[in-house]
PDB file of C-alpha atoms in Angstrom:
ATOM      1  CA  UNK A   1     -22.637   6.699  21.950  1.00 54.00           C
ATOM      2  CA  UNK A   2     -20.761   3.780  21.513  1.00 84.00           C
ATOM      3  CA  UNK A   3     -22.039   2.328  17.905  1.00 92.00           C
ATOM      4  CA  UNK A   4     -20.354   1.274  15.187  1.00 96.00           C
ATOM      5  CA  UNK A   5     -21.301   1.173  11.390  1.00 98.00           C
ATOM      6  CA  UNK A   6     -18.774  -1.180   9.642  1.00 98.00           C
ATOM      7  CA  UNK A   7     -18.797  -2.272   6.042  1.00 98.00           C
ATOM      8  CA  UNK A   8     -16.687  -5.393   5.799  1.00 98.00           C
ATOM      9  CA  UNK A   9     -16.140  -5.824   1.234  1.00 98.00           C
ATOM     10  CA  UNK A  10     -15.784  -8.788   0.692  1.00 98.00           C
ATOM     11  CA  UNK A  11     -14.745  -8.094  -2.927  1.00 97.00           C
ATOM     12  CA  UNK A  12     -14.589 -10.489  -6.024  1.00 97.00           C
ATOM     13  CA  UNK A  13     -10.956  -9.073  -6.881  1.00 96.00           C
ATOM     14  CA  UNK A  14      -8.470  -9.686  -9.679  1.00 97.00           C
ATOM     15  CA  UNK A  15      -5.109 -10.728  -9.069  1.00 96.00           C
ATOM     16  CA  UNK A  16      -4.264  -7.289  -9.566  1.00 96.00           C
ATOM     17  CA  UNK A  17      -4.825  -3.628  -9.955  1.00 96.00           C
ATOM     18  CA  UNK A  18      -8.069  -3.411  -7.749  1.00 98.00           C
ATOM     19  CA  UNK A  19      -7.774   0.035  -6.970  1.00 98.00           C
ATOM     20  CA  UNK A  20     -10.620   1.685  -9.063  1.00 98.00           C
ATOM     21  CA  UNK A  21     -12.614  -1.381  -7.874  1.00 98.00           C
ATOM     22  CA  UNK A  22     -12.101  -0.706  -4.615  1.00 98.00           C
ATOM     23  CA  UNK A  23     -12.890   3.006  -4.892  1.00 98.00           C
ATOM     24  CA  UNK A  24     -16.103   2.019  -6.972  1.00 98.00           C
ATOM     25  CA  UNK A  25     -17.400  -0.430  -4.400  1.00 98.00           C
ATOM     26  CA  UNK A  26     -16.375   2.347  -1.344  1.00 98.00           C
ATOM     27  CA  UNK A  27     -18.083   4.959  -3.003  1.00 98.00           C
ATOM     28  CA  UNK A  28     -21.225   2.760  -3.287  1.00 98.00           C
ATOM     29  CA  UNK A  29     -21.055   2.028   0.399  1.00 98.00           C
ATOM     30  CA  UNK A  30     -21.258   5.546   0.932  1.00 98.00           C
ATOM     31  CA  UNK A  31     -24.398   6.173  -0.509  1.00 98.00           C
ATOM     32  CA  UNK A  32     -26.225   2.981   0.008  1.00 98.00           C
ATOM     33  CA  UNK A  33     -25.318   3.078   3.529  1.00 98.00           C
ATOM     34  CA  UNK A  34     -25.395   6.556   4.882  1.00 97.00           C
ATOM     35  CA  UNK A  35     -24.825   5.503   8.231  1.00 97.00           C
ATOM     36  CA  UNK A  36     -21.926   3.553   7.603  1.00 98.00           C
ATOM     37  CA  UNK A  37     -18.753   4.727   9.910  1.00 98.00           C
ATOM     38  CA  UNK A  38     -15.736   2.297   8.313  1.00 98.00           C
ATOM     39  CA  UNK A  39     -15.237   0.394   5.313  1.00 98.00           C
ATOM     40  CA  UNK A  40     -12.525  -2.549   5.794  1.00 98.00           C
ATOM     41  CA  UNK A  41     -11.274  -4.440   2.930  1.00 98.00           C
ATOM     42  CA  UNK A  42      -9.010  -7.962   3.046  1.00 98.00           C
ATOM     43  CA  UNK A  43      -5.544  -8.182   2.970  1.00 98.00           C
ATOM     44  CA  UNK A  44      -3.752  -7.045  -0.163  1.00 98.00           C
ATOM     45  CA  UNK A  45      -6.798  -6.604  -1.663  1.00 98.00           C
ATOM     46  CA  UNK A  46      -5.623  -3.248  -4.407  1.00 98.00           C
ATOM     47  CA  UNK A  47      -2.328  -4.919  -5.832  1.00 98.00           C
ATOM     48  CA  UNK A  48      -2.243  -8.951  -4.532  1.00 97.00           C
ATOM     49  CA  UNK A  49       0.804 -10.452  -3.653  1.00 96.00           C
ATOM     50  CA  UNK A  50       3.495  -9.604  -5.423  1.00 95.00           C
ATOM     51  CA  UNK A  51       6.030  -8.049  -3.985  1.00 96.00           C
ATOM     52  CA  UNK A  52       6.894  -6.045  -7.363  1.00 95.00           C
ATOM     53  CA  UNK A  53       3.900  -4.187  -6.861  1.00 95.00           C
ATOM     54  CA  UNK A  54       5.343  -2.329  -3.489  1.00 97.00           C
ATOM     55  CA  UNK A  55       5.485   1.161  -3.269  1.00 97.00           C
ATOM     56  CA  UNK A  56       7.068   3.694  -1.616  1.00 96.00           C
ATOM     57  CA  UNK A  57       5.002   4.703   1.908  1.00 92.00           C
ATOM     58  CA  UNK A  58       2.895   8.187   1.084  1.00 93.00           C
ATOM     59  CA  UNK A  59       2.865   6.446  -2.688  1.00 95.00           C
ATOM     60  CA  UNK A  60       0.319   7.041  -5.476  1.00 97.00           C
ATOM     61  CA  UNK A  61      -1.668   4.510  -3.761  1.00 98.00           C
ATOM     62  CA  UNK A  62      -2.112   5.680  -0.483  1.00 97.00           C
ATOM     63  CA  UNK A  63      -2.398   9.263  -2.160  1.00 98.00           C
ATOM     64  CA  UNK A  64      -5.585   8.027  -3.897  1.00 98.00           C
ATOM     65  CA  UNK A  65      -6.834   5.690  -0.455  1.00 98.00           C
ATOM     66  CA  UNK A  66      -6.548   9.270   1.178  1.00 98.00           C
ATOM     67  CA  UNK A  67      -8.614  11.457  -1.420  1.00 98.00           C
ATOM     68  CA  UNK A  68     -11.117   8.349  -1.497  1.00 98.00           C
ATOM     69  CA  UNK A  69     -11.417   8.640   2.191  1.00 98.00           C
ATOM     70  CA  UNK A  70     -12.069  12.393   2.258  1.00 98.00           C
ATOM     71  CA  UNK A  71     -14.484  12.177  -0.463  1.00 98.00           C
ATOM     72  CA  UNK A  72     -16.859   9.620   1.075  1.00 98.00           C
ATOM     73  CA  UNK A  73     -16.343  11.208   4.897  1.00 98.00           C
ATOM     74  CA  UNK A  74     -15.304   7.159   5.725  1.00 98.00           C
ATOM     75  CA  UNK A  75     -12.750   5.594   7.640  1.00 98.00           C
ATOM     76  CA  UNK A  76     -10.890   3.705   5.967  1.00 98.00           C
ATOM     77  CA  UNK A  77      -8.960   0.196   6.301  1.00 98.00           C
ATOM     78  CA  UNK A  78      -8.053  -0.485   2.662  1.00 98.00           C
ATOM     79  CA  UNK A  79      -6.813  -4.209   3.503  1.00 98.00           C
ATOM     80  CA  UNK A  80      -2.820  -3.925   3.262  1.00 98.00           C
ATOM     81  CA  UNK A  81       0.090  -3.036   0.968  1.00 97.00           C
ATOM     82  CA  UNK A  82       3.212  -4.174   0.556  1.00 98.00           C
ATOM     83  CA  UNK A  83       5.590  -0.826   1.427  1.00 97.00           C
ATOM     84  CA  UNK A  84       8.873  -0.243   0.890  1.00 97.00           C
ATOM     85  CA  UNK A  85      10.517   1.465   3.795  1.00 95.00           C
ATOM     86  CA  UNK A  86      13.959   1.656   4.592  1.00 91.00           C
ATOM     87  CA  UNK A  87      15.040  -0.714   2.381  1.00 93.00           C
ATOM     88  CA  UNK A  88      12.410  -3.211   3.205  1.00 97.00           C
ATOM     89  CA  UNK A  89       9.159  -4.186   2.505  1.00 98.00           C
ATOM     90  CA  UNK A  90       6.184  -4.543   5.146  1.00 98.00           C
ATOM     91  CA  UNK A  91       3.213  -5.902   4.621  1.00 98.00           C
ATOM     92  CA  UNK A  92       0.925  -2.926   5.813  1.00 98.00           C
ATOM     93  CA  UNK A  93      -2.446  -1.745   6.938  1.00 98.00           C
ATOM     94  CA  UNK A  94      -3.068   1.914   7.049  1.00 98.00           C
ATOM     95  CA  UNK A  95      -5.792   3.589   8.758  1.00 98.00           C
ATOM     96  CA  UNK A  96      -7.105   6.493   7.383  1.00 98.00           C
ATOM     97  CA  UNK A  97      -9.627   9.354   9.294  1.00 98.00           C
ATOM     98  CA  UNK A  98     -12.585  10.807   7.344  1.00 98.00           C
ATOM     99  CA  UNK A  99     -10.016  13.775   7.085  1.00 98.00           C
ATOM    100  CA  UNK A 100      -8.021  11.774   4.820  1.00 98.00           C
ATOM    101  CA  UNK A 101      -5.297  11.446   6.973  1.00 98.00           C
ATOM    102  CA  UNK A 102      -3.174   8.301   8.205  1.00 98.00           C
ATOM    103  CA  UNK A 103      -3.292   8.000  11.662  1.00 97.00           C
ATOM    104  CA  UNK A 104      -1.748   4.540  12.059  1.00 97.00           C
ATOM    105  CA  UNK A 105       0.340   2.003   9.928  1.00 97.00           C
ATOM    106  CA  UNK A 106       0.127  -1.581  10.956  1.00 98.00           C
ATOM    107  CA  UNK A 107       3.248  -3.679   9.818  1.00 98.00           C
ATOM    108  CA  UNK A 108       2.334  -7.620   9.557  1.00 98.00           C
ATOM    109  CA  UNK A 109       3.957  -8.852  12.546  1.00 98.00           C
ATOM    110  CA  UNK A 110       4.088 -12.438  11.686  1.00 98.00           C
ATOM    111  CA  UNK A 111       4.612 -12.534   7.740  1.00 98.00           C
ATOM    112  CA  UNK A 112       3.300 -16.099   6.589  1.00 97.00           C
ATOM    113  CA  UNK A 113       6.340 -18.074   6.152  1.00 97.00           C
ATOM    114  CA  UNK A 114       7.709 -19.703   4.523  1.00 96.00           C
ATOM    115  CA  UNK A 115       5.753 -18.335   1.706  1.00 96.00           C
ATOM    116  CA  UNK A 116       5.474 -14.822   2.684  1.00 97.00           C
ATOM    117  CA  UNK A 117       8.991 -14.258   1.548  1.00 96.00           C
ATOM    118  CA  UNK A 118      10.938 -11.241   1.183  1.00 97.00           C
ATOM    119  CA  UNK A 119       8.639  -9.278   3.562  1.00 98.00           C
ATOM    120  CA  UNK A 120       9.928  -7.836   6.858  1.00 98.00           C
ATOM    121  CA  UNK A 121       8.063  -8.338  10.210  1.00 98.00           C
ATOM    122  CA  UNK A 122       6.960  -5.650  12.253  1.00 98.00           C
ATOM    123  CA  UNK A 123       7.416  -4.917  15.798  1.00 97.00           C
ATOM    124  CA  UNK A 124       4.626  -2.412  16.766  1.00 97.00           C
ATOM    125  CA  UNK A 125       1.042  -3.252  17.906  1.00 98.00           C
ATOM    126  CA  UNK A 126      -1.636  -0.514  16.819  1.00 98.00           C
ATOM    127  CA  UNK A 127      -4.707   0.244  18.509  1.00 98.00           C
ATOM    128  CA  UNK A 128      -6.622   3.613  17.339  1.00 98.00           C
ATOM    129  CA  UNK A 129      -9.834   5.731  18.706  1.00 97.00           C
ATOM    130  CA  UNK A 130     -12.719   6.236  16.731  1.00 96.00           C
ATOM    131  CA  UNK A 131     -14.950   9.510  18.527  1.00 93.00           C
ATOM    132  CA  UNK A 132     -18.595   7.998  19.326  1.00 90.00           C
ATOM    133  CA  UNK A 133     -17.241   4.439  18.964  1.00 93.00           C
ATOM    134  CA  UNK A 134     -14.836   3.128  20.838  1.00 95.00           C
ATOM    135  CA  UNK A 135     -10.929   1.496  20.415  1.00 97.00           C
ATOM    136  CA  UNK A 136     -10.220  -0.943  17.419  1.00 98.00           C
ATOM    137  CA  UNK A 137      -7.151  -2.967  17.008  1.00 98.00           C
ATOM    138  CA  UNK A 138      -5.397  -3.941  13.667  1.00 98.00           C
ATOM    139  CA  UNK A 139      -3.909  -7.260  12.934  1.00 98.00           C
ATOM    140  CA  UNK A 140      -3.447  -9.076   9.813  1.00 98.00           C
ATOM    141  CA  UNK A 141      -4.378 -12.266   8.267  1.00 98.00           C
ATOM    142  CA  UNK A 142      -1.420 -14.693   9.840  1.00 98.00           C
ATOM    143  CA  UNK A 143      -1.251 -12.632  13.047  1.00 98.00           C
ATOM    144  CA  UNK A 144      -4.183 -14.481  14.752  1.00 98.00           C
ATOM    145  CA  UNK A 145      -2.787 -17.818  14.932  1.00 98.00           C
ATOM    146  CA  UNK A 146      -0.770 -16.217  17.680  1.00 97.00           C
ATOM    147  CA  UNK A 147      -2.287 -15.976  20.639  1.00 96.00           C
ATOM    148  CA  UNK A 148      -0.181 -13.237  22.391  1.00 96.00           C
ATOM    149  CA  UNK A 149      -1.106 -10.453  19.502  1.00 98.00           C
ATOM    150  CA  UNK A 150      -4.479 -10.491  19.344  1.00 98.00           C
ATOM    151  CA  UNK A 151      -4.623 -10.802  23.563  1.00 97.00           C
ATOM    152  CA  UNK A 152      -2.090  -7.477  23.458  1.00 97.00           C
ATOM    153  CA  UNK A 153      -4.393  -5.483  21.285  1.00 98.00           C
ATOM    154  CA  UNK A 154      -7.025  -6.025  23.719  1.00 98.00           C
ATOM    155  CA  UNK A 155      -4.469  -5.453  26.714  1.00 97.00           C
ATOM    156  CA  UNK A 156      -4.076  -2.047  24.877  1.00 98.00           C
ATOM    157  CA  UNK A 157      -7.866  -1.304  25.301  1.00 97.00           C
ATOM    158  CA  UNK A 158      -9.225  -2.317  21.992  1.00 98.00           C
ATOM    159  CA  UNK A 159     -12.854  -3.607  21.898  1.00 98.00           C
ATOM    160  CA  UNK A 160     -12.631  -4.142  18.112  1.00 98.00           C
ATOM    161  CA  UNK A 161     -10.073  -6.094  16.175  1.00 98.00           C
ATOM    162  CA  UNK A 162     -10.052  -5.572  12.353  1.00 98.00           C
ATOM    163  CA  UNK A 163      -8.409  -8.653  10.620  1.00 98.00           C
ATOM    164  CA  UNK A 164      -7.981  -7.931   6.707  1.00 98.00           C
ATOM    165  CA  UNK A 165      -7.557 -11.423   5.305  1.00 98.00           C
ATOM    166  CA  UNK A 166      -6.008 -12.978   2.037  1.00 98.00           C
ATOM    167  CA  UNK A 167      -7.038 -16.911   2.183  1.00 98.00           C
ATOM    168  CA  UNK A 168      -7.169 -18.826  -1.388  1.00 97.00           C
ATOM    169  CA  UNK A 169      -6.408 -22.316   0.655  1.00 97.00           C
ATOM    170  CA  UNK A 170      -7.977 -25.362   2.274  1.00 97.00           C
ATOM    171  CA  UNK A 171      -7.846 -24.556   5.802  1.00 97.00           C
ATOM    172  CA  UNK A 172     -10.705 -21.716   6.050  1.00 98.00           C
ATOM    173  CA  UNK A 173     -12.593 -23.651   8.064  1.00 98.00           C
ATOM    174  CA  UNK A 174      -9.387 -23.642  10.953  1.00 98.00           C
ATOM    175  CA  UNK A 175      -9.361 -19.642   9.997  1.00 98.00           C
ATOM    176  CA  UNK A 176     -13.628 -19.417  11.366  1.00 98.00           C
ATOM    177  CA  UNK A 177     -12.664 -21.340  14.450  1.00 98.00           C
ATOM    178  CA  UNK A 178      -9.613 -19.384  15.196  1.00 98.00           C
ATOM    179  CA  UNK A 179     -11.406 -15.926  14.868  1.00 98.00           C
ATOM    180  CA  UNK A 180     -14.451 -17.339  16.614  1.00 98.00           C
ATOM    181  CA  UNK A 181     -12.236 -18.208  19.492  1.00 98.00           C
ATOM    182  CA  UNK A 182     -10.324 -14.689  19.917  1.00 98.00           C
ATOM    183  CA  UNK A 183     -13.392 -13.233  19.669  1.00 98.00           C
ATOM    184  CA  UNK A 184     -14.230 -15.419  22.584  1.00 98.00           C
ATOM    185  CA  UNK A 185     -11.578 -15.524  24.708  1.00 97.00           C
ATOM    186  CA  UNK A 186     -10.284 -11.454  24.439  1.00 98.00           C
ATOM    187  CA  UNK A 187     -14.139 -10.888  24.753  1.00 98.00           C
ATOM    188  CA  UNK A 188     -14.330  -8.320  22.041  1.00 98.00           C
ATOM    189  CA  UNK A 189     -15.827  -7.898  18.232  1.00 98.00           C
ATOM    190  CA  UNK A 190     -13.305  -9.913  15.638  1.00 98.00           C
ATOM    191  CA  UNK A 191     -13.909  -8.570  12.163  1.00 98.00           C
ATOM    192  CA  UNK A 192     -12.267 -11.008   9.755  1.00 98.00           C
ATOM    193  CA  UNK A 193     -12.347  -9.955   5.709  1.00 98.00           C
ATOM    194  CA  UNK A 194     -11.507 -12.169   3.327  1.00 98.00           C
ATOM    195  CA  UNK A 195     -11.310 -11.533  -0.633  1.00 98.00           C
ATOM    196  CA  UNK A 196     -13.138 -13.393  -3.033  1.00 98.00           C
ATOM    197  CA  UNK A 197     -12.688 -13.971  -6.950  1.00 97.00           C
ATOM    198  CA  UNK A 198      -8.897 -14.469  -7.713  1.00 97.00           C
ATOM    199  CA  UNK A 199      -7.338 -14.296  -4.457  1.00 97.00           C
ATOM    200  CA  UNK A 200      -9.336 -15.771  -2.105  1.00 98.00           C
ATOM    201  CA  UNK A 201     -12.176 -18.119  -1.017  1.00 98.00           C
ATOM    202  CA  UNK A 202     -14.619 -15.960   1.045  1.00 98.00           C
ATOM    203  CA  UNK A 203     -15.948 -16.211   3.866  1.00 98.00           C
ATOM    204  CA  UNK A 204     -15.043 -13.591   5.377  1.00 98.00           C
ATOM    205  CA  UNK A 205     -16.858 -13.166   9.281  1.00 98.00           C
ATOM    206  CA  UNK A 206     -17.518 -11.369  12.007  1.00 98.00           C
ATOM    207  CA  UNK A 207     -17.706 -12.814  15.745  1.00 98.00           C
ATOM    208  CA  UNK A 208     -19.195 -10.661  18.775  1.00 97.00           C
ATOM    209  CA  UNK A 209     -17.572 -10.850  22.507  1.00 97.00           C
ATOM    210  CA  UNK A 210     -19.157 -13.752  23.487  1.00 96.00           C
ATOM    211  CA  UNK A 211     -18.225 -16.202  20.396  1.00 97.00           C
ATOM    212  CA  UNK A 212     -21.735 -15.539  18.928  1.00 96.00           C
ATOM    213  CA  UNK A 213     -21.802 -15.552  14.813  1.00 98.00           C
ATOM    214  CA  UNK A 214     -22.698 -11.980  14.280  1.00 98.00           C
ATOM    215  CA  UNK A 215     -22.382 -12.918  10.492  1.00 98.00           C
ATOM    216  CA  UNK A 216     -20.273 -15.463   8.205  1.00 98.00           C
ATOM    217  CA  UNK A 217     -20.430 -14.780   4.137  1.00 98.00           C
ATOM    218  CA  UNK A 218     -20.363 -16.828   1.642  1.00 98.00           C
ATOM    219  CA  UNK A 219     -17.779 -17.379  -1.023  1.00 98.00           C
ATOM    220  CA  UNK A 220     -18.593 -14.637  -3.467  1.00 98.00           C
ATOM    221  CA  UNK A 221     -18.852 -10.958  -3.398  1.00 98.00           C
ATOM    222  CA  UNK A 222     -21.102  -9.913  -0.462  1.00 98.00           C
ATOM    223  CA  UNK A 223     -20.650  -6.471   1.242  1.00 98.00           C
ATOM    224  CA  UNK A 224     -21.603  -6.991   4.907  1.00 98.00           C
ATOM    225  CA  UNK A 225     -22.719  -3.568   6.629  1.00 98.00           C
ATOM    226  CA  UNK A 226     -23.767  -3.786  10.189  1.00 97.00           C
ATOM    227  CA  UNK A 227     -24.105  -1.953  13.407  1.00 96.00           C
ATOM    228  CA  UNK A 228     -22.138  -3.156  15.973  1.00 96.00           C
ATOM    229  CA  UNK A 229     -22.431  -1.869  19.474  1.00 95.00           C
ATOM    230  CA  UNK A 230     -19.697  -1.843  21.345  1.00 95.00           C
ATOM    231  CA  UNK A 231     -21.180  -1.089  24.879  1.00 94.00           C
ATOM    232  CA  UNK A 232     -21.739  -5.000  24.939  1.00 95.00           C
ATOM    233  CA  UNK A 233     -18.077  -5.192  25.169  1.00 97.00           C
ATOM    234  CA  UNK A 234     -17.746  -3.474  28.409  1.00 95.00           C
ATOM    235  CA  UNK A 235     -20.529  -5.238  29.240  1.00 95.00           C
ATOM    236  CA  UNK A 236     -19.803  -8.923  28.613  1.00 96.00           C
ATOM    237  CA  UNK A 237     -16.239  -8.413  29.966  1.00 97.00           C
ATOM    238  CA  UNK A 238     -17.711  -7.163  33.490  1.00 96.00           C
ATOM    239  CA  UNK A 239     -20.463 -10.118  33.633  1.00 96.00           C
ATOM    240  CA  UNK A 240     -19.533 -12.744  31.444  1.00 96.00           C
ATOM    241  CA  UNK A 241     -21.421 -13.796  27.977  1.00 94.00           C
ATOM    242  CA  UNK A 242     -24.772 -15.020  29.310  1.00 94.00           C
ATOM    243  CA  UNK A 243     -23.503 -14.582  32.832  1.00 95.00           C
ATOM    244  CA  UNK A 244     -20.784 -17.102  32.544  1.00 96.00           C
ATOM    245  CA  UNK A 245     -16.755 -16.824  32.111  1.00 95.00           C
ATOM    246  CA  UNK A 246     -15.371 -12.995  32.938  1.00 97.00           C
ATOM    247  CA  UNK A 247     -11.965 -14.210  31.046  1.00 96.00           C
ATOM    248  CA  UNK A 248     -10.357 -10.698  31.042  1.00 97.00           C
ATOM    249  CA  UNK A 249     -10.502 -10.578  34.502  1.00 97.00           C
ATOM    250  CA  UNK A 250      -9.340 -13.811  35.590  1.00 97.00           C
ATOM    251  CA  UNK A 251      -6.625 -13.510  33.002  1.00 96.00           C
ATOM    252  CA  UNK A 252      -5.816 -10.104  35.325  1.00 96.00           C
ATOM    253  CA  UNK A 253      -6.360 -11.308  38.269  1.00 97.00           C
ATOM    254  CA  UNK A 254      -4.237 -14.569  38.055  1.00 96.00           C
ATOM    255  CA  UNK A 255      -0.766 -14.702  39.554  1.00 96.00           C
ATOM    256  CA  UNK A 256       0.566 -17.268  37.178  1.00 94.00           C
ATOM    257  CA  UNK A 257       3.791 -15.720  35.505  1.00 91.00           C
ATOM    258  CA  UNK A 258       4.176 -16.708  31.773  1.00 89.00           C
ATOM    259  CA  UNK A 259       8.098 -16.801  30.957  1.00 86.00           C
ATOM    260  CA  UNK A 260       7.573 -18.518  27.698  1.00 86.00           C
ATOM    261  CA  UNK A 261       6.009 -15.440  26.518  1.00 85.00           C
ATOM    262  CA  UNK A 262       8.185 -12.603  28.138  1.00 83.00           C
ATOM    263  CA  UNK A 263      11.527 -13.657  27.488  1.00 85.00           C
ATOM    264  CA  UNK A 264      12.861 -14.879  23.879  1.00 90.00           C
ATOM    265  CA  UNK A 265      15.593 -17.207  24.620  1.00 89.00           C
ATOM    266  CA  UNK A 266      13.537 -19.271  26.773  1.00 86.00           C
ATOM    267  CA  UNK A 267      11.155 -19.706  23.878  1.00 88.00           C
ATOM    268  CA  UNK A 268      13.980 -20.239  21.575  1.00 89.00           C
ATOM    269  CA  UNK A 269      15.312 -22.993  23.561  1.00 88.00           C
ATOM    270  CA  UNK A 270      11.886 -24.824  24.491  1.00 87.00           C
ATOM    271  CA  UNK A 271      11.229 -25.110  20.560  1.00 88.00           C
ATOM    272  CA  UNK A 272      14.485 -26.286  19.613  1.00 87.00           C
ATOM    273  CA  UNK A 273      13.191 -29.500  18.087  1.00 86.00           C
ATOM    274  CA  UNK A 274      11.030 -28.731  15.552  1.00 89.00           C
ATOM    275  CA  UNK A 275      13.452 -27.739  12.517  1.00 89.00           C
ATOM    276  CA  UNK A 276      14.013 -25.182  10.602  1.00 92.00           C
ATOM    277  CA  UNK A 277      11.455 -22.986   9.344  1.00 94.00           C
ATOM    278  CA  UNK A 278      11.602 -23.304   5.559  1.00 94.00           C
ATOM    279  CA  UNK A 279       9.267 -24.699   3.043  1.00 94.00           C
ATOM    280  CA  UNK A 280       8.504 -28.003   2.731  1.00 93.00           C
ATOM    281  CA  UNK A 281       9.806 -30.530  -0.147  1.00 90.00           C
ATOM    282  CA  UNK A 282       9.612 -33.744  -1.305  1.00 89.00           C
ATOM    283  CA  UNK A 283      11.358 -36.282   0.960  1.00 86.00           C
ATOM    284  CA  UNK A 284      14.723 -36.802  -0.695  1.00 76.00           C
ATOM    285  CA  UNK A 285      15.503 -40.450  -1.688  1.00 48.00           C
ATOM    286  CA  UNK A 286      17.351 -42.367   1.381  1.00 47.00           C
ATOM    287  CA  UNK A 287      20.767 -43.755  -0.843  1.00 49.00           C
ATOM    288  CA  UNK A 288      21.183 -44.903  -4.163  1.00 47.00           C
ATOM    289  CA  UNK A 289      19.466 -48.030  -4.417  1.00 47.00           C
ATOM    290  CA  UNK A 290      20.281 -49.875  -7.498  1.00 47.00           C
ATOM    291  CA  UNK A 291      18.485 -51.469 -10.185  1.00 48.00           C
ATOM    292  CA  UNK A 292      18.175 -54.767  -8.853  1.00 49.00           C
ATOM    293  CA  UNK A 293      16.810 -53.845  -5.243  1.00 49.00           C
ATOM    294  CA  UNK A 294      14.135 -51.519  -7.194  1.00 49.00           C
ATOM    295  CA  UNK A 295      13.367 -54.156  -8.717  1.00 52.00           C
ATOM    296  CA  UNK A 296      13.100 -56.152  -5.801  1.00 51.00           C
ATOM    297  CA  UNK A 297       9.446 -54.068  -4.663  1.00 51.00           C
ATOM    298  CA  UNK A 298       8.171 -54.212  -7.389  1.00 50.00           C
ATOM    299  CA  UNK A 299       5.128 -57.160  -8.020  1.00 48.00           C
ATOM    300  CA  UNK A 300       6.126 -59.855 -10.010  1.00 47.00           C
ATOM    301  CA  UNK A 301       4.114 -61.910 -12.295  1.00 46.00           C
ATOM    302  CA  UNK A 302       3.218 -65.643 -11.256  1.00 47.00           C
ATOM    303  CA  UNK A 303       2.094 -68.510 -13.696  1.00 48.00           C
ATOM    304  CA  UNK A 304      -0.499 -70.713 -12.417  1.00 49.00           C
ATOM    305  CA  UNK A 305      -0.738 -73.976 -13.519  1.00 45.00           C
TER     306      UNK A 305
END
């Protein structure tokens, strides 16, 4: 067996307290969908994005995530929290077994700055086995604008990357084409979930190995059960998608070294040029002009005989 029932919630959320929401809308899943494996929600989806709303790792959240999880029989990828560890907070995904036990914590390892503030990056990829299915990898939001973690998961073995999303802004459409492209190029399924209602715009998707739209919502609530088979996977990355590029293999098989990515100062020092990552402002004023050179621009009125 190699199959895969995933429910992807797109869910019409508050900007808050989501939590009996999302154990409403799970628990529905559950019986509407008997066959369904995992349910996967977007990123932050329970308590949005304020930071005040972290909790403690093992918290009253994840307490209730757990019992949910155990109730339904489910996997479950309840989007992300923000978790205070250690004096820090990490935006995090944990992955919870129909047991209703955490067998992985994913820490956001590029935080979106420079809004993301206040939010530590993590340092650990996480890949996990599901019996019957096959190997998934976690990443989230932000993380797949880069490259090198989304090509690592899949150096790790995973055939499935789960990518809980929080997008409210304009540039959705780059999000599709990124995820379409990962899916493409690591030859593997790409699950992206977006939110809907207060925090985000929808349109959430999921890509299979080859780049093919396997599905792409809308912009409201839509909850998007399918089964995915992963035995394409191993399939399309021995022969190609349609019998064309085997991309995993030439990217194993080449002997070009990549230095840029394996050693930190080197990148440091190529990107030197760019500035300082902070957010951006109004450009300040250049001087202190006075009165009269204002003036100066400004059109002046002309009396035609």
């Amino acid at each position: 067996m190699s199959s895969l029932g995933i429910a992807a919630l797109q869910l019409a959320a508050a900007k808050d307290d989501n939590l009996e929401l999302v154990e409403r809308e799970t628990r529905a899943v559950a019986k509407r969908f008997p066959w369904v494996d995992m349910v996967v929600l977007g990123e932050l989806a329970i308590h949005g994005a304020s930071l005040d709303k972290a909790e403690p790792a093992g918290g009253e959240t994840e307490t209730r995530l757990k019992a949910l999880a155990l109730e339904t029989g489910l996997w479950l990828v309840p989007g992300s929290l923000y978790e205070r560890r250690a004096g820090a907070v990490f935006n995090t995904t944990p992955v919870i077994n129909p047991a209703g036990d955490i067998v992985a914590r994913y820490d956001k390892i590029f935080p979106f700055l420079p809004y993301e503030t206040g939010v530590t990056a993590g340092r650990d990829y996480v890949v996990f086995d599901m019996p019957g299915a096959g190997r998934v990898g976690v990443a989230i939001c932000y993380d797949m604008w880069f490259p090198e973690v989304i090509r690592t998961l899949v150096g790790l073995g995973a055939e499935v990357i789960l990518l809980p999303t929080m997008t409210n802004t304009i540039d959705r459409d780059v999000e599709l084409a990124i995820a379409r492209a990962n899916a493409a190029m690591n030859q593997c399924f790409f699950v992206d979930v977006n939110l809907a209602g207060d925090l985000g715009v929808g349109r959430s998707a999921i890509y299979g190995p080859g780049g093919d739209v396997v599905y792409e919502a809308g912009a409201g609530r839509e909850v998007i059960a399918l089964d995915i088979d992963l035995s394409t996977v191993s399939r399309m990355r021995e022969r190609g998608w349609n019998g064309l590029g085997q991309v995993l293999k030439s990217f194993r098989d080449s002997e070009v070294e990549f230095p840029l990515h394996a050693d930190i100062k080197a990148r440091r020092a190529s990107m030197t040029g760019m500035g300082e990552l902070a957010m951006p402002r109004r450009p300040a004023a250049e001087g202190a002009a006075s009165s009269d050179a204002r003036n100066d621009h400004k059109p002046r009125l002309k009396i035609l005989d």
